[in-house]
Amino acid sequence: NAGVMQNPRHLVRRRGQEARLRCSPMKGHSHVYWYRQLPEEGLKFMVYLQKENIIDESGMPKERFSAEFPKEGPSILRIQQVVRGDSAAYFCASSPGTGDIYEQYFGPGTRLTVT
Amino acid sequence: KNEVEQSPQNLTAQEGEFITINCSYSVGISALHWLQQHPGGGIVSLFMLSSGKKKHGRLIATINIQEKHSSLHITASHPRDSAVYICAAPETSQGNLIFGKGTKLSVKP
């Protein structure tokens, strides 16, 4: 019974490159949340998606960041033209979307380093 | 808008001590999460609770909805309990979480 999977676990990008972070939710889960943890800071909400829908992206920076959760395949958080300030740990959490909607299971995170 | 505050920010204990970490929130919520994070590591969900008390091994979590307060207790603490403990509450009815700043626990042998 696999948990939430994220890959890659570590990602190094040069300034100006693109970063793609993937999140595969737990089996049967159709809701995904993305959170960011900047160095020495707490976790902050970025975006909430259901399959093929962005429900709430109020925590997402307005430029360079986008997220999707297609009908098939993992959820993807995409950061274009990365800058040093994007260096952080990015966590996704999945939720069943039915029953207890506040139940969330976290992935191991992707640590992005921008050089 | 919900706000989540934790105390203490840092906690050092001797092995075997009973530990309490507190969390308060500003808006009525339906559930509160306690999470554990080891240095450089992932996030492990310890508890989600909406009332009363839950226990798992040496960990106990309690919540008082009227007082908007939750506590995480660790009995017979061990060096392997050293980690950052984070409480989190739903910011909206959609479930996206708002997090406390975390309590960094260090248990000395």
mmCIF file of N, CA and C in Angstrom, chain B residues 7-104:
data_model
loop_
_atom_site.group_PDB
_atom_site.id
_atom_site.type_symbol
_atom_site.label_atom_id
_atom_site.label_comp_id
_atom_site.label_asym_id
_atom_site.label_seq_id
_atom_site.Cartn_x
_atom_site.Cartn_y
_atom_site.Cartn_z
ATOM 1 N N SER B 7 4.031 26.645 21.166
ATOM 2 C CA SER B 7 5.037 26.928 22.179
ATOM 3 C C SER B 7 5.429 25.630 22.873
ATOM 4 N N PRO B 8 6.684 25.511 23.332
ATOM 5 C CA PRO B 8 7.742 26.480 23.101
ATOM 6 C C PRO B 8 8.313 26.348 21.691
ATOM 7 N N GLN B 9 9.165 27.280 21.317
ATOM 8 C CA GLN B 9 9.814 27.216 20.010
ATOM 9 C C GLN B 9 10.931 26.174 20.015
ATOM 10 N N ASN B 10 11.643 26.109 21.129
ATOM 11 C CA ASN B 10 12.717 25.130 21.303
ATOM 12 C C ASN B 10 12.533 24.453 22.648
ATOM 13 N N LEU B 11 12.886 23.178 22.689
ATOM 14 C CA LEU B 11 12.716 22.406 23.923
ATOM 15 C C LEU B 11 13.835 21.382 24.014
ATOM 16 N N THR B 12 14.547 21.414 25.140
ATOM 17 C CA THR B 12 15.586 20.410 25.392
ATOM 18 C C THR B 12 15.176 19.601 26.602
ATOM 19 N N ALA B 13 15.263 18.300 26.500
ATOM 20 C CA ALA B 13 14.842 17.430 27.585
ATOM 21 C C ALA B 13 15.861 16.322 27.780
ATOM 22 N N GLN B 14 15.846 15.746 28.964
ATOM 23 C CA GLN B 14 16.660 14.566 29.247
ATOM 24 C C GLN B 14 15.842 13.322 28.911
ATOM 25 N N GLU B 15 16.541 12.316 28.470
ATOM 26 C CA GLU B 15 15.871 11.050 28.145
ATOM 27 C C GLU B 15 15.000 10.611 29.314
ATOM 28 N N GLY B 16 13.789 10.214 29.007
ATOM 29 C CA GLY B 16 12.878 9.731 30.026
ATOM 30 C C GLY B 16 11.880 10.780 30.503
ATOM 31 N N GLU B 17 12.132 12.037 30.208
ATOM 32 C CA GLU B 17 11.238 13.094 30.675
ATOM 33 C C GLU B 17 9.914 13.088 29.907
ATOM 34 N N PHE B 18 8.893 13.631 30.560
ATOM 35 C CA PHE B 18 7.576 13.831 29.958
ATOM 36 C C PHE B 18 7.595 15.198 29.279
ATOM 37 N N ILE B 19 7.150 15.210 28.033
ATOM 38 C CA ILE B 19 7.236 16.434 27.230
ATOM 39 C C ILE B 19 5.853 16.882 26.808
ATOM 40 N N THR B 20 5.645 18.198 26.829
ATOM 41 C CA THR B 20 4.388 18.771 26.349
ATOM 42 C C THR B 20 4.681 19.911 25.391
ATOM 43 N N ILE B 21 4.024 19.877 24.257
ATOM 44 C CA ILE B 21 4.088 20.959 23.262
ATOM 45 C C ILE B 21 2.677 21.476 23.071
ATOM 46 N N ASN B 22 2.538 22.788 23.057
ATOM 47 C CA ASN B 22 1.215 23.392 22.981
ATOM 48 C C ASN B 22 0.959 24.077 21.651
ATOM 49 N N CYS B 23 -0.318 24.116 21.298
ATOM 50 C CA CYS B 23 -0.727 24.722 20.026
ATOM 51 C C CYS B 23 -2.057 25.435 20.253
ATOM 52 N N SER B 24 -2.156 26.670 19.820
ATOM 53 C CA SER B 24 -3.434 27.375 19.891
ATOM 54 C C SER B 24 -3.766 27.946 18.520
ATOM 55 N N TYR B 25 -5.027 28.069 18.237
ATOM 56 C CA TYR B 25 -5.472 28.548 16.933
ATOM 57 C C TYR B 25 -6.589 29.561 17.141
ATOM 58 N N SER B 26 -6.808 30.386 16.138
ATOM 59 C CA SER B 26 -7.660 31.554 16.370
ATOM 60 C C SER B 26 -9.090 31.386 15.867
ATOM 61 N N VAL B 27 -9.339 30.439 15.006
ATOM 62 C CA VAL B 27 -10.673 30.301 14.414
ATOM 63 C C VAL B 27 -11.161 28.888 14.644
ATOM 64 N N GLY B 28 -12.465 28.722 14.784
ATOM 65 C CA GLY B 28 -13.010 27.382 14.966
ATOM 66 C C GLY B 28 -12.670 26.487 13.788
ATOM 67 N N ILE B 29 -12.228 25.297 14.054
ATOM 68 C CA ILE B 29 -11.827 24.367 12.999
ATOM 69 C C ILE B 29 -12.468 23.017 13.214
ATOM 70 N N SER B 30 -12.398 22.206 12.216
ATOM 71 C CA SER B 30 -12.959 20.868 12.319
ATOM 72 C C SER B 30 -11.923 19.810 12.653
ATOM 73 N N ALA B 31 -10.641 20.135 12.452
ATOM 74 C CA ALA B 31 -9.612 19.136 12.722
ATOM 75 C C ALA B 31 -8.272 19.828 12.905
ATOM 76 N N LEU B 32 -7.402 19.204 13.656
ATOM 77 C CA LEU B 32 -6.066 19.748 13.844
ATOM 78 C C LEU B 32 -5.062 18.615 13.644
ATOM 79 N N HIS B 33 -3.952 18.949 12.974
ATOM 80 C CA HIS B 33 -2.938 17.946 12.692
ATOM 81 C C HIS B 33 -1.698 18.185 13.551
ATOM 82 N N TRP B 34 -1.086 17.085 13.982
ATOM 83 C CA TRP B 34 0.258 17.134 14.541
ATOM 84 C C TRP B 34 1.180 16.365 13.596
ATOM 85 N N LEU B 35 2.286 17.025 13.248
ATOM 86 C CA LEU B 35 3.228 16.477 12.277
ATOM 87 C C LEU B 35 4.622 16.432 12.904
ATOM 88 N N GLN B 36 5.446 15.518 12.372
ATOM 89 C CA GLN B 36 6.825 15.399 12.835
ATOM 90 C C GLN B 36 7.752 15.519 11.637
ATOM 91 N N GLN B 37 8.827 16.274 11.825
ATOM 92 C CA GLN B 37 9.802 16.414 10.745
ATOM 93 C C GLN B 37 11.205 16.292 11.314
ATOM 94 N N HIS B 38 11.962 15.307 10.822
ATOM 95 C CA HIS B 38 13.364 15.175 11.197
ATOM 96 C C HIS B 38 14.205 16.070 10.295
ATOM 97 N N PRO B 39 15.395 16.486 10.768
ATOM 98 C CA PRO B 39 16.236 17.396 9.984
ATOM 99 C C PRO B 39 16.469 16.874 8.571
ATOM 100 N N GLY B 40 16.169 17.700 7.599
ATOM 101 C CA GLY B 40 16.352 17.294 6.208
ATOM 102 C C GLY B 40 15.402 16.224 5.747
ATOM 103 N N GLY B 41 14.423 15.926 6.584
ATOM 104 C CA GLY B 41 13.571 14.788 6.269
ATOM 105 C C GLY B 41 12.172 15.158 5.843
ATOM 106 N N GLY B 42 11.405 14.145 5.599
ATOM 107 C CA GLY B 42 10.026 14.343 5.194
ATOM 108 C C GLY B 42 9.138 14.637 6.386
ATOM 109 N N ILE B 43 7.870 14.750 6.097
ATOM 110 C CA ILE B 43 6.880 15.066 7.124
ATOM 111 C C ILE B 43 6.048 13.825 7.388
ATOM 112 N N VAL B 44 5.938 13.491 8.657
ATOM 113 C CA VAL B 44 5.138 12.341 9.055
ATOM 114 C C VAL B 44 3.919 12.866 9.804
ATOM 115 N N SER B 45 2.774 12.406 9.404
ATOM 116 C CA SER B 45 1.558 12.799 10.100
ATOM 117 C C SER B 45 1.410 11.942 11.346
ATOM 118 N N LEU B 46 1.391 12.572 12.516
ATOM 119 C CA LEU B 46 1.267 11.825 13.769
ATOM 120 C C LEU B 46 -0.192 11.633 14.149
ATOM 121 N N PHE B 47 -0.933 12.723 14.133
ATOM 122 C CA PHE B 47 -2.344 12.673 14.531
ATOM 123 C C PHE B 47 -3.151 13.675 13.723
ATOM 124 N N MET B 48 -4.410 13.317 13.504
ATOM 125 C CA MET B 48 -5.402 14.303 13.121
ATOM 126 C C MET B 48 -6.555 14.115 14.106
ATOM 127 N N LEU B 49 -6.934 15.193 14.789
ATOM 128 C CA LEU B 49 -8.007 15.037 15.754
ATOM 129 C C LEU B 49 -8.948 16.215 15.741
ATOM 130 N N SER B 50 -10.186 15.916 16.023
ATOM 131 C CA SER B 50 -11.222 16.952 16.031
ATOM 132 C C SER B 50 -11.885 17.062 17.398
ATOM 133 N N SER B 51 -11.598 16.112 18.282
ATOM 134 C CA SER B 51 -12.148 16.215 19.634
ATOM 135 C C SER B 51 -11.398 15.250 20.532
ATOM 136 N N GLY B 52 -11.402 15.544 21.817
ATOM 137 C CA GLY B 52 -10.910 14.600 22.802
ATOM 138 C C GLY B 52 -9.428 14.330 22.750
ATOM 139 N N LYS B 53 -9.097 13.069 22.623
ATOM 140 C CA LYS B 53 -7.734 12.616 22.844
ATOM 141 C C LYS B 53 -7.438 11.435 21.944
ATOM 142 N N LYS B 54 -6.185 11.375 21.443
ATOM 143 C CA LYS B 54 -5.738 10.194 20.702
ATOM 144 C C LYS B 54 -4.377 9.778 21.235
ATOM 145 N N LYS B 55 -4.126 8.472 21.171
ATOM 146 C CA LYS B 55 -2.865 7.940 21.693
ATOM 147 C C LYS B 55 -2.271 6.982 20.681
ATOM 148 N N HIS B 56 -0.948 7.100 20.494
ATOM 149 C CA HIS B 56 -0.249 6.153 19.633
ATOM 150 C C HIS B 56 1.115 5.904 20.240
ATOM 151 N N GLY B 57 1.266 4.736 20.839
ATOM 152 C CA GLY B 57 2.534 4.439 21.510
ATOM 153 C C GLY B 57 2.763 5.407 22.664
ATOM 154 N N ARG B 58 3.911 6.106 22.621
ATOM 155 C CA ARG B 58 4.237 7.048 23.696
ATOM 156 C C ARG B 58 3.723 8.458 23.404
ATOM 157 N N LEU B 59 3.037 8.621 22.334
ATOM 158 C CA LEU B 59 2.523 9.937 21.936
ATOM 159 C C LEU B 59 1.039 10.049 22.261
ATOM 160 N N ILE B 60 0.681 11.206 22.830
ATOM 161 C CA ILE B 60 -0.722 11.478 23.145
ATOM 162 C C ILE B 60 -1.038 12.884 22.646
ATOM 163 N N ALA B 61 -2.160 13.032 21.968
ATOM 164 C CA ALA B 61 -2.596 14.355 21.521
ATOM 165 C C ALA B 61 -3.972 14.626 22.091
ATOM 166 N N THR B 62 -4.163 15.839 22.567
ATOM 167 C CA THR B 62 -5.458 16.243 23.096
ATOM 168 C C THR B 62 -5.885 17.541 22.428
ATOM 169 N N ILE B 63 -7.180 17.764 22.397
ATOM 170 C CA ILE B 63 -7.695 19.009 21.831
ATOM 171 C C ILE B 63 -8.878 19.480 22.653
ATOM 172 N N ASN B 64 -8.954 20.794 22.888
ATOM 173 C CA ASN B 64 -10.087 21.417 23.565
ATOM 174 C C ASN B 64 -10.668 22.426 22.578
ATOM 175 N N ILE B 65 -11.779 22.039 21.975
ATOM 176 C CA ILE B 65 -12.363 22.861 20.913
ATOM 177 C C ILE B 65 -12.823 24.216 21.457
ATOM 178 N N GLN B 66 -13.400 24.219 22.660
ATOM 179 C CA GLN B 66 -13.904 25.476 23.234
ATOM 180 C C GLN B 66 -12.776 26.459 23.482
ATOM 181 N N GLU B 67 -11.643 25.958 23.958
ATOM 182 C CA GLU B 67 -10.514 26.835 24.254
ATOM 183 C C GLU B 67 -9.592 27.014 23.061
ATOM 184 N N LYS B 68 -9.869 26.321 21.955
ATOM 185 C CA LYS B 68 -9.049 26.417 20.745
ATOM 186 C C LYS B 68 -7.583 26.117 21.086
ATOM 187 N N HIS B 69 -7.372 24.969 21.679
ATOM 188 C CA HIS B 69 -6.048 24.623 22.162
ATOM 189 C C HIS B 69 -5.829 23.119 22.036
ATOM 190 N N SER B 70 -4.620 22.766 21.636
ATOM 191 C CA SER B 70 -4.257 21.353 21.546
ATOM 192 C C SER B 70 -2.872 21.162 22.152
ATOM 193 N N SER B 71 -2.636 19.982 22.680
ATOM 194 C CA SER B 71 -1.328 19.638 23.224
ATOM 195 C C SER B 71 -0.865 18.304 22.673
ATOM 196 N N LEU B 72 0.446 18.210 22.495
ATOM 197 C CA LEU B 72 1.078 16.942 22.131
ATOM 198 C C LEU B 72 1.983 16.550 23.294
ATOM 199 N N HIS B 73 1.799 15.355 23.805
ATOM 200 C CA HIS B 73 2.601 14.863 24.918
ATOM 201 C C HIS B 73 3.442 13.683 24.447
ATOM 202 N N ILE B 74 4.658 13.626 24.947
ATOM 203 C CA ILE B 74 5.516 12.457 24.705
ATOM 204 C C ILE B 74 5.911 11.913 26.076
ATOM 205 N N THR B 75 5.563 10.677 26.328
ATOM 206 C CA THR B 75 5.948 10.054 27.595
ATOM 207 C C THR B 75 7.266 9.303 27.392
ATOM 208 N N ALA B 76 8.056 9.223 28.484
ATOM 209 C CA ALA B 76 9.324 8.485 28.466
ATOM 210 C C ALA B 76 10.134 8.840 27.218
ATOM 211 N N SER B 77 10.438 10.123 27.069
ATOM 212 C CA SER B 77 11.089 10.600 25.840
ATOM 213 C C SER B 77 12.421 9.899 25.600
ATOM 214 N N HIS B 78 12.787 9.822 24.339
ATOM 215 C CA HIS B 78 13.976 9.112 23.887
ATOM 216 C C HIS B 78 14.699 10.000 22.873
ATOM 217 N N PRO B 79 16.033 9.873 22.769
ATOM 218 C CA PRO B 79 16.756 10.696 21.776
ATOM 219 C C PRO B 79 16.198 10.591 20.359
ATOM 220 N N ARG B 80 15.624 9.457 20.015
ATOM 221 C CA ARG B 80 15.079 9.346 18.657
ATOM 222 C C ARG B 80 13.815 10.181 18.465
ATOM 223 N N ASP B 81 13.267 10.728 19.552
ATOM 224 C CA ASP B 81 12.116 11.641 19.428
ATOM 225 C C ASP B 81 12.561 13.042 18.993
ATOM 226 N N SER B 82 13.877 13.274 18.988
ATOM 227 C CA SER B 82 14.389 14.585 18.599
ATOM 228 C C SER B 82 13.968 14.885 17.168
ATOM 229 N N ALA B 83 13.244 15.994 17.006
ATOM 230 C CA ALA B 83 12.679 16.356 15.702
ATOM 231 C C ALA B 83 11.977 17.699 15.874
ATOM 232 N N VAL B 84 11.434 18.190 14.785
ATOM 233 C CA VAL B 84 10.568 19.373 14.859
ATOM 234 C C VAL B 84 9.124 18.885 14.812
ATOM 235 N N TYR B 85 8.331 19.362 15.743
ATOM 236 C CA TYR B 85 6.913 18.995 15.821
ATOM 237 C C TYR B 85 6.082 20.212 15.411
ATOM 238 N N ILE B 86 5.169 19.967 14.501
ATOM 239 C CA ILE B 86 4.423 21.058 13.880
ATOM 240 C C ILE B 86 2.929 20.794 14.034
ATOM 241 N N CYS B 87 2.197 21.805 14.462
ATOM 242 C CA CYS B 87 0.740 21.652 14.419
ATOM 243 C C CYS B 87 0.205 22.444 13.240
ATOM 244 N N ALA B 88 -0.908 21.986 12.715
ATOM 245 C CA ALA B 88 -1.478 22.592 11.515
ATOM 246 C C ALA B 88 -2.987 22.480 11.567
ATOM 247 N N ALA B 89 -3.649 23.515 11.044
ATOM 248 C CA ALA B 89 -5.106 23.531 11.050
ATOM 249 C C ALA B 89 -5.615 23.935 9.678
ATOM 250 N N PRO B 90 -6.795 23.482 9.290
ATOM 251 C CA PRO B 90 -7.342 23.900 8.007
ATOM 252 C C PRO B 90 -7.592 25.400 7.989
ATOM 253 N N GLU B 91 -7.099 26.052 6.951
ATOM 254 C CA GLU B 91 -7.306 27.497 6.833
ATOM 255 C C GLU B 91 -8.697 27.799 6.277
ATOM 256 N N THR B 92 -9.170 26.924 5.415
ATOM 257 C CA THR B 92 -10.486 27.096 4.816
ATOM 258 C C THR B 92 -11.228 25.770 4.861
ATOM 259 N N SER B 93 -12.460 25.803 4.445
ATOM 260 C CA SER B 93 -13.255 24.567 4.412
ATOM 261 C C SER B 93 -12.732 23.603 3.356
ATOM 262 N N GLN B 94 -11.827 24.064 2.491
ATOM 263 C CA GLN B 94 -11.260 23.173 1.475
ATOM 264 C C GLN B 94 -10.111 22.335 2.007
ATOM 265 N N GLY B 95 -9.679 22.639 3.205
ATOM 266 C CA GLY B 95 -8.719 21.759 3.856
ATOM 267 C C GLY B 95 -7.266 22.162 3.749
ATOM 268 N N ASN B 96 -6.936 23.194 2.955
ATOM 269 C CA ASN B 96 -5.529 23.595 2.883
ATOM 270 C C ASN B 96 -5.078 24.060 4.265
ATOM 271 N N LEU B 97 -3.898 23.598 4.667
ATOM 272 C CA LEU B 97 -3.445 23.772 6.040
ATOM 273 C C LEU B 97 -2.648 25.052 6.237
ATOM 274 N N ILE B 98 -2.787 25.609 7.440
ATOM 275 C CA ILE B 98 -1.906 26.675 7.907
ATOM 276 C C ILE B 98 -1.124 26.093 9.076
ATOM 277 N N PHE B 99 0.171 26.373 9.108
ATOM 278 C CA PHE B 99 1.076 25.668 10.003
ATOM 279 C C PHE B 99 1.611 26.578 11.104
ATOM 280 N N GLY B 100 1.850 25.990 12.266
ATOM 281 C CA GLY B 100 2.613 26.671 13.280
ATOM 282 C C GLY B 100 4.082 26.698 12.877
ATOM 283 N N LYS B 101 4.874 27.462 13.600
ATOM 284 C CA LYS B 101 6.290 27.606 13.259
ATOM 285 C C LYS B 101 7.113 26.385 13.676
ATOM 286 N N GLY B 102 6.506 25.503 14.453
ATOM 287 C CA GLY B 102 7.211 24.292 14.850
ATOM 288 C C GLY B 102 7.902 24.418 16.199
ATOM 289 N N THR B 103 8.043 23.291 16.859
ATOM 290 C CA THR B 103 8.795 23.196 18.108
ATOM 291 C C THR B 103 9.952 22.244 17.873
ATOM 292 N N LYS B 104 11.162 22.761 18.045
ATOM 293 C CA LYS B 104 12.345 21.921 17.850
ATOM 294 C C LYS B 104 12.680 21.238 19.169
#
